[in-house]
Structures are given as C-alpha cells and as structure tokens.
Tab-separated table of C-alpha atoms in Angstrom:
chain	number	residue	atom	x	y	z
D	1	MET	CA	-27.154	10.314	107.549
D	2	THR	CA	-31.900	9.752	106.899
D	3	ILE	CA	-33.612	6.652	107.091
D	4	ALA	CA	-34.675	5.678	104.292
D	5	ALA	CA	-38.999	6.138	103.897
D	6	GLY	CA	-39.580	2.474	103.779
D	7	PHE	CA	-38.616	-0.364	104.901
D	8	GLY	CA	-39.847	-4.611	105.644
D	9	VAL	CA	-39.057	-6.833	107.894
D	10	ARG	CA	-39.562	-10.700	107.640
D	11	VAL	CA	-39.210	-13.809	109.535
D	12	LEU	CA	-37.100	-16.648	108.910
D	13	ALA	CA	-38.667	-19.412	109.382
D	14	GLY	CA	-36.941	-23.494	110.038
D	15	ILE	CA	-34.781	-22.214	113.047
D	16	GLY	CA	-34.641	-24.986	115.587
D	17	GLU	CA	-34.457	-24.987	119.058
D	18	ILE	CA	-30.422	-23.799	119.387
D	19	ARG	CA	-27.990	-26.341	121.475
D	20	PRO	CA	-25.105	-25.135	123.052
D	21	GLY	CA	-22.545	-25.197	120.800
D	22	ASP	CA	-24.221	-24.570	117.277
D	23	ASP	CA	-23.296	-23.027	114.649
D	24	LEU	CA	-25.583	-19.450	114.660
D	25	VAL	CA	-24.165	-18.163	111.062
D	26	GLU	CA	-25.120	-21.893	109.904
D	27	VAL	CA	-28.460	-22.246	111.135
D	28	ILE	CA	-29.262	-18.493	110.037
D	29	VAL	CA	-27.942	-19.134	106.440
D	30	THR	CA	-29.485	-22.661	106.040
D	31	ALA	CA	-33.064	-20.575	107.501
D	32	ALA	CA	-32.156	-17.582	104.752
D	33	GLY	CA	-31.593	-19.732	101.854
D	34	GLY	CA	-30.061	-17.292	99.850
D	35	THR	CA	-32.146	-14.639	100.348
D	36	LEU	CA	-29.757	-11.754	102.129
D	37	VAL	CA	-29.112	-8.740	99.994
D	38	ASP	CA	-26.553	-6.429	100.962
D	39	GLY	CA	-28.278	-3.789	103.126
D	40	ASP	CA	-30.387	-6.672	105.121
D	41	ILE	CA	-30.849	-5.791	109.688
D	42	LEU	CA	-30.553	-9.788	110.890
D	43	VAL	CA	-32.328	-8.952	114.625
D	44	VAL	CA	-31.284	-12.084	116.816
D	45	THR	CA	-33.170	-13.039	119.854
D	46	SER	CA	-30.272	-12.606	122.149
D	47	LYS	CA	-31.487	-15.648	124.163
D	48	VAL	CA	-30.631	-18.174	120.064
D	49	VAL	CA	-27.229	-16.294	121.855
D	50	SER	CA	-26.774	-17.235	125.289
D	51	LYS	CA	-28.524	-20.870	124.213
D	52	ALA	CA	-25.484	-21.311	121.097
D	53	GLU	CA	-22.965	-19.834	123.700
D	54	GLY	CA	-23.596	-22.672	126.542
D	55	ARG	CA	-25.323	-19.216	129.052
D	56	ILE	CA	-26.994	-22.327	130.691
D	57	VAL	CA	-27.210	-22.191	134.636
D	58	ARG	CA	-29.477	-24.414	137.202
D	59	ALA	CA	-32.994	-22.506	137.923
D	60	ARG	CA	-31.488	-23.524	141.921
D	61	ASP	CA	-29.055	-20.547	141.193
D	62	ARG	CA	-31.848	-18.005	139.972
D	63	GLU	CA	-31.055	-15.534	143.185
D	64	ARG	CA	-26.811	-16.551	142.912
D	65	ALA	CA	-26.857	-16.253	138.989
D	66	ILE	CA	-28.620	-12.575	139.385
D	67	THR	CA	-26.482	-10.927	142.604
D	68	ASP	CA	-23.582	-12.504	140.492
D	69	GLU	CA	-25.108	-10.506	137.301
D	70	THR	CA	-25.683	-7.233	139.379
D	71	VAL	CA	-22.888	-4.810	139.895
D	72	ARG	CA	-25.402	-2.036	141.078
D	73	VAL	CA	-29.223	-2.293	142.996
D	74	VAL	CA	-31.278	0.779	141.374
D	75	ALA	CA	-34.406	-0.713	143.069
D	76	THR	CA	-36.031	-3.831	145.213
D	77	ARG	CA	-39.801	-4.445	145.828
D	78	ALA	CA	-41.173	-7.005	147.878
D	79	HIS	CA	-44.260	-8.609	146.342
D	80	ALA	CA	-46.816	-12.244	146.891
D	81	ASP	CA	-44.244	-13.806	144.501
D	82	GLY	CA	-40.842	-12.669	145.928
D	83	VAL	CA	-38.347	-9.870	145.873
D	84	THR	CA	-37.765	-8.020	142.105
D	85	ARG	CA	-34.798	-6.556	141.879
D	86	ILE	CA	-34.364	-4.019	139.997
D	87	VAL	CA	-30.342	-3.606	138.865
D	88	GLU	CA	-27.326	-2.181	136.623
D	89	ASN	CA	-25.756	-4.985	135.306
D	90	ARG	CA	-22.527	-6.160	134.193
D	91	LEU	CA	-23.179	-4.872	130.501
D	92	GLY	CA	-24.745	-1.641	131.970
D	93	MET	CA	-28.018	-2.293	131.548
D	94	VAL	CA	-30.564	-1.370	134.272
D	95	ALA	CA	-33.354	-4.380	134.180
D	96	ALA	CA	-35.032	-6.673	136.145
D	97	ALA	CA	-33.129	-9.736	137.577
D	98	ALA	CA	-30.038	-8.497	135.755
D	99	GLY	CA	-31.364	-10.387	132.882
D	100	VAL	CA	-31.615	-13.804	134.199
D	101	ASP	CA	-34.030	-14.830	132.101
D	102	ALA	CA	-36.339	-18.253	132.984
D	103	SER	CA	-38.913	-18.090	129.864
D	104	ASN	CA	-38.399	-20.543	126.209
D	105	THR	CA	-36.118	-23.114	128.002
D	106	ASP	CA	-35.455	-26.624	129.403
D	107	ASP	CA	-37.683	-26.957	133.351
D	108	GLY	CA	-34.810	-26.401	135.893
D	109	THR	CA	-32.601	-24.270	133.727
D	110	VAL	CA	-32.089	-20.432	133.578
D	111	LEU	CA	-30.134	-18.375	131.232
D	112	LEU	CA	-27.471	-15.762	130.755
D	113	LEU	CA	-26.956	-12.859	128.486
D	114	PRO	CA	-24.509	-13.271	126.124
D	115	VAL	CA	-21.109	-11.989	127.989
D	116	ASP	CA	-20.254	-9.752	125.349
D	117	PRO	CA	-22.890	-8.885	123.059
D	118	ASP	CA	-21.559	-6.683	121.035
D	119	ALA	CA	-18.436	-9.327	119.819
D	120	SER	CA	-21.108	-12.371	119.302
D	121	ALA	CA	-23.210	-9.857	116.587
D	122	ARG	CA	-19.557	-8.651	114.988
D	123	THR	CA	-18.755	-12.535	115.144
D	124	ILE	CA	-22.304	-13.804	113.417
D	125	ALA	CA	-22.421	-10.476	111.804
D	126	ALA	CA	-18.883	-11.077	110.206
D	127	GLY	CA	-19.399	-15.087	109.238
D	128	LEU	CA	-22.675	-14.224	107.144
D	129	ARG	CA	-20.774	-11.612	104.511
D	130	SER	CA	-18.340	-14.479	104.970
D	131	ARG	CA	-21.010	-16.949	103.687
D	132	THR	CA	-23.258	-15.062	101.472
D	133	GLY	CA	-21.576	-12.228	100.060
D	134	ALA	CA	-24.076	-9.851	101.459
D	135	HIS	CA	-23.508	-6.660	102.943
D	136	VAL	CA	-25.707	-6.867	106.141
D	137	GLY	CA	-25.626	-5.827	109.900
D	138	VAL	CA	-26.822	-7.576	113.248
D	139	ILE	CA	-28.651	-6.931	115.604
D	140	LEU	CA	-28.805	-9.066	119.400
D	141	SER	CA	-32.267	-8.517	120.920
D	142	ASP	CA	-33.674	-9.229	124.393
D	143	THR	CA	-37.110	-7.434	126.400
D	144	LEU	CA	-36.687	-4.736	128.675
D	145	GLY	CA	-39.475	-2.504	130.663
D	146	ARG	CA	-39.118	1.537	130.701
D	147	PRO	CA	-39.716	4.138	133.619
D	148	TRP	CA	-43.088	4.956	133.945
D	149	ARG	CA	-44.701	2.716	131.007
D	150	GLU	CA	-46.001	-0.409	131.439
D	151	GLY	CA	-45.188	-3.262	129.588
D	152	GLN	CA	-41.990	-4.132	127.430
D	153	THR	CA	-40.061	-3.923	124.678
D	154	ASP	CA	-37.143	-5.134	122.435
D	155	VAL	CA	-33.987	-3.400	122.399
D	156	ALA	CA	-30.231	-3.375	121.260
D	157	ILE	CA	-28.061	-5.472	123.658
D	158	GLY	CA	-25.574	-5.543	120.359
D	159	ALA	CA	-24.808	-4.385	116.974
D	160	ALA	CA	-22.008	-4.695	114.873
D	161	GLY	CA	-22.016	-3.547	111.306
D	162	VAL	CA	-25.360	-1.230	111.863
D	163	GLN	CA	-25.546	2.829	112.944
D	164	VAL	CA	-27.432	2.391	116.530
D	165	PHE	CA	-28.040	6.043	116.354
D	166	ASP	CA	-29.880	8.297	113.565
D	167	ASP	CA	-27.854	11.385	114.916
D	168	LEU	CA	-29.834	14.658	113.736
D	169	ARG	CA	-27.574	17.146	116.159
D	170	GLY	CA	-26.501	20.157	114.092
D	171	THR	CA	-29.261	19.879	111.448
D	172	THR	CA	-32.353	21.530	110.905
D	173	ASP	CA	-36.305	20.063	111.265
D	174	ALA	CA	-38.990	21.140	108.967
D	175	ALA	CA	-39.541	24.659	109.773
D	176	GLY	CA	-35.670	25.624	109.861
D	177	LYS	CA	-35.095	25.247	113.501
D	178	PRO	CA	-31.822	23.801	114.938
D	179	LEU	CA	-31.937	20.311	116.142
D	180	SER	CA	-29.660	20.437	118.909
D	181	VAL	CA	-30.646	17.210	121.697
D	182	THR	CA	-32.572	14.793	118.752
D	183	MET	CA	-30.527	11.615	118.199
D	184	PRO	CA	-32.923	8.817	117.745
D	185	CYS	CA	-31.404	5.549	119.170
D	186	VAL	CA	-31.936	3.461	115.215
D	187	ALA	CA	-30.928	0.135	117.108
D	188	ASP	CA	-33.630	0.321	119.488
D	189	GLU	CA	-36.388	1.293	117.089
D	190	LEU	CA	-34.626	-1.837	114.781
D	191	ALA	CA	-34.693	-4.310	117.602
D	192	ALA	CA	-38.513	-3.207	117.905
D	193	ALA	CA	-39.442	-3.777	114.228
D	194	GLY	CA	-38.135	-7.158	114.139
D	195	ASP	CA	-40.379	-8.086	117.705
D	196	LEU	CA	-43.227	-7.421	116.185
D	197	VAL	CA	-42.885	-10.064	114.076
D	198	LYS	CA	-40.895	-12.818	115.807
D	199	GLY	CA	-42.832	-12.297	118.756
D	200	LYS	CA	-42.108	-14.672	121.742
D	201	ALA	CA	-44.354	-17.716	121.379
D	202	GLY	CA	-43.926	-18.429	117.924
D	203	GLY	CA	-40.395	-19.688	117.850
D	204	TRP	CA	-39.001	-17.308	115.211
D	205	PRO	CA	-35.994	-15.644	116.847
D	206	VAL	CA	-34.810	-14.198	114.196
D	207	ALA	CA	-35.911	-11.005	111.433
D	208	VAL	CA	-34.441	-9.964	108.803
D	209	VAL	CA	-35.090	-5.659	107.914
D	210	SER	CA	-35.277	-4.820	104.323
D	211	GLY	CA	-34.603	-1.216	102.823
D	212	LEU	CA	-32.733	0.416	105.305
D	213	GLY	CA	-28.823	-0.357	103.714
D	214	ARG	CA	-28.006	3.441	104.406
D	215	ILE	CA	-27.717	2.461	107.955
D	216	VAL	CA	-25.230	-0.706	107.120
D	217	GLY	CA	-21.383	-0.532	107.642
D	218	SER	CA	-18.343	-1.254	108.384
D	219	LEU	CA	-17.968	-3.448	111.582
D	220	ASP	CA	-16.120	-1.008	113.499
D	221	LEU	CA	-19.003	0.996	114.290
D	222	PRO	CA	-19.697	1.655	117.929
D	223	GLY	CA	-21.504	-1.193	119.367
D	224	ALA	CA	-24.721	-1.050	121.371
D	225	ARG	CA	-23.398	-0.663	124.527
D	226	SER	CA	-22.824	3.158	122.701
D	227	ILE	CA	-26.348	3.224	123.762
D	228	VAL	CA	-25.901	3.185	127.624
D	229	ARG	CA	-25.949	6.443	129.494
D	230	PRO	CA	-23.295	7.617	131.027
D	231	SER	CA	-23.614	7.261	135.042
D	232	GLU	CA	-22.847	11.719	135.626
D	233	ARG	CA	-24.944	12.088	132.981
D	234	ASP	CA	-28.085	9.819	134.717
D	235	LEU	CA	-30.283	11.648	136.531
D	236	PHE	CA	-31.966	8.789	137.436
D	237	ARG	CA	-29.701	6.196	139.198
D	238	MET	CA	-32.043	4.543	142.057
D	239	GLY	CA	-35.435	4.117	143.183
D	240	THR	CA	-37.777	6.702	144.558
D	241	ASP	CA	-37.391	4.456	147.777
D	242	GLU	CA	-34.211	3.974	147.691
D	243	ALA	CA	-33.436	7.978	146.838
D	244	ILE	CA	-35.574	8.235	150.165
D	245	ALA	CA	-33.231	5.936	152.604
D	246	HIS	CA	-30.303	7.562	150.906
D	247	GLY	CA	-31.469	10.719	151.725
D	248	MET	CA	-32.188	10.086	154.962
D	249	VAL	CA	-28.593	8.078	156.435
D	250	ALA	CA	-26.618	10.675	154.710
D	251	GLY	CA	-28.818	13.557	156.689
D	252	ARG	CA	-28.837	11.735	159.775
D	253	SER	CA	-24.636	11.408	159.020
D	254	ALA	CA	-24.326	15.336	158.321
D	255	GLY	CA	-26.621	16.776	161.238
D	256	TYR	CA	-24.763	14.226	163.922
D	257	SER	CA	-21.307	15.308	162.180
D	258	ALA	CA	-22.549	18.912	162.540
D	259	GLY	CA	-23.913	18.736	165.431
D	260	LYS	CA	-20.495	16.784	166.496
D	261	SER	CA	-18.173	19.540	165.905
D	262	ILE	CA	-20.770	22.103	167.197
D	263	GLY	CA	-21.089	20.443	170.902
D	264	PHE	CA	-17.359	20.324	170.735
D	265	ALA	CA	-17.347	24.053	170.479
D	266	GLU	CA	-19.349	25.362	172.590
D	267	GLY	CA	-17.667	22.666	175.332
D	268	PHE	CA	-14.221	24.375	174.069
D	269	ALA	CA	-15.166	27.870	174.329
D	270	ALA	CA	-16.893	26.350	177.711
D	271	ALA	CA	-14.385	25.443	179.129
D	272	LEU	CA	-12.343	28.631	178.270
D	273	GLY	CA	-14.717	30.592	179.224
D	274	ALA	CA	-14.492	29.305	182.265
D	275	GLY	CA	-10.380	29.264	182.711
D	276	GLY	CA	-11.235	32.629	181.846
D	277	ARG	CA	-12.240	33.561	185.738
D	278	GLU	CA	-10.611	32.045	187.615
D	279	ARG	CA	-7.464	33.025	186.776
D	280	VAL	CA	-9.160	36.725	187.239
D	281	SER	CA	-10.966	35.603	189.852
D	282	SER	CA	-7.041	34.493	191.383
C-alpha cells in the first residue's frame, strides 16, 4: 500500500451539543451538507460518541468509575491535588484515569469511553455510507499522553473502513535496504491530524480527511483494538517505582524460600550427624 503524497483536513461546522440518544449519523450528514465523497475519512472525537451512547456518570462516582474501568494498575503518583492513576483499561489502553473524562461535560458529570469503540465506528461508517453513498472510513479519537514525552496527542481508539497500519515490512527503503519493523500506525496519524483542526475548545468534534482514499476499505478491516500491543511483547508493563517494589517483594519471597530450604537441609544434616555419632558411641 502506498500513501498518497498529499491530503487535506477540514472540520464540519454546525454540530451542536450531543445528548444521549442522538443519531450521530444524522447529525454528521446534516453538518456535511452533501460534501462527503469516496475516500473521505471522518475523525470523530470519542466524547460525542460517549454522549450519544449515554456513557455519563455523576462526578461523585468518578473514582469508582476509574476503578470499574481498570483491569491493571501501571503506576500511581500522589500530588497536591490527589493521586494520579495510570492504568490499563478494559479496552487495553494505558491512560491516566482509565480515560474517564471531566472536560467538555455538564457540571457534576464525567464521561466514560464508548463500550466498544470499533463497533461504534462501524455503525457510524455503515450509516454514513448508506445515507450518502460515499465510501468513507471512520476513526474515533481520544487524547493520550506518551511515555517520556510532555504533552498529549490524539490517537485512534476506534476504526472502521480504514487500514490502521501501513505495513512496510518486507519492502525496501529508498536506498534499497530491507525494512523489517517499519509499520506506521496510520490510524493514530489520522487522529492527530484531525485534532489539529478540531482543537479542544472550539466545539468542532468531527474532522474530514480527504485525499487518502487508498487506505479506505471494507468495514471488516481490523479496528483500533488491533493497535494495542499484546502483553507478551510489552516491555514496559509497570511504572519505575512499581517495578522496584515488585522486585523487592519477589526478591524477599525468593530469599525467604531459599533460606528456609537451606535451613531445613542444614538442620536435617546436623540431626543425621548427631544420630550417627550417638550410634557409634553406643
């Protein structure tokens, strides 16, 4: 697959506040006003999907919501305003607060991520294809930090009708050298491109990327869940402090077990020696 050399990104204006039960396909079609064409990719902020799906909880339940969305704690840090939890959530994403978000929501509420972002993306993409006749793709985006780097960027948490990777493994570079690991995550790059025009406070939750029709395909293509690295290939499963603490506990346990075994062996040998001497003296 070869990515086109140029593309354009624009926002869809006129999308108002989304409420539970709203038909996002209808909202997007109305805002697009007949401008969607084959090969367009819509980058949709996951917040509006969460709102339409009713993924809203009261703010007083935020800590419980974070716990409920968590499958593994990666790191915690105490600070003046409380404790930050970096966790793996049920979608396999590693994020602060499990992706539970209090920004751009009604006072006293927080948003959870969609139940199944890939399924949500497929529903939107299928609806848009049916309503407009345009062969489009859909990316659901959310904002994450990155290890060892300040700031945040948008990444894909859901995808439908889009090739999420540009797999160049087995090809060669411009100098003819073989590429063995090169596999750009196009879905994340699309999410970040969309965020450049959507912004965080402009009230523009949907961007349209044009000119990359070569990566738009079947709705059966792998979704964003395929981006999550399997645990057996994850080299950074814990925060530094947590890894040290785990190592100390494991070391103490191993040392205790080894010491206990050695103690038993020495005691048994001593008892045998004493018994042997008694038998000889008698």
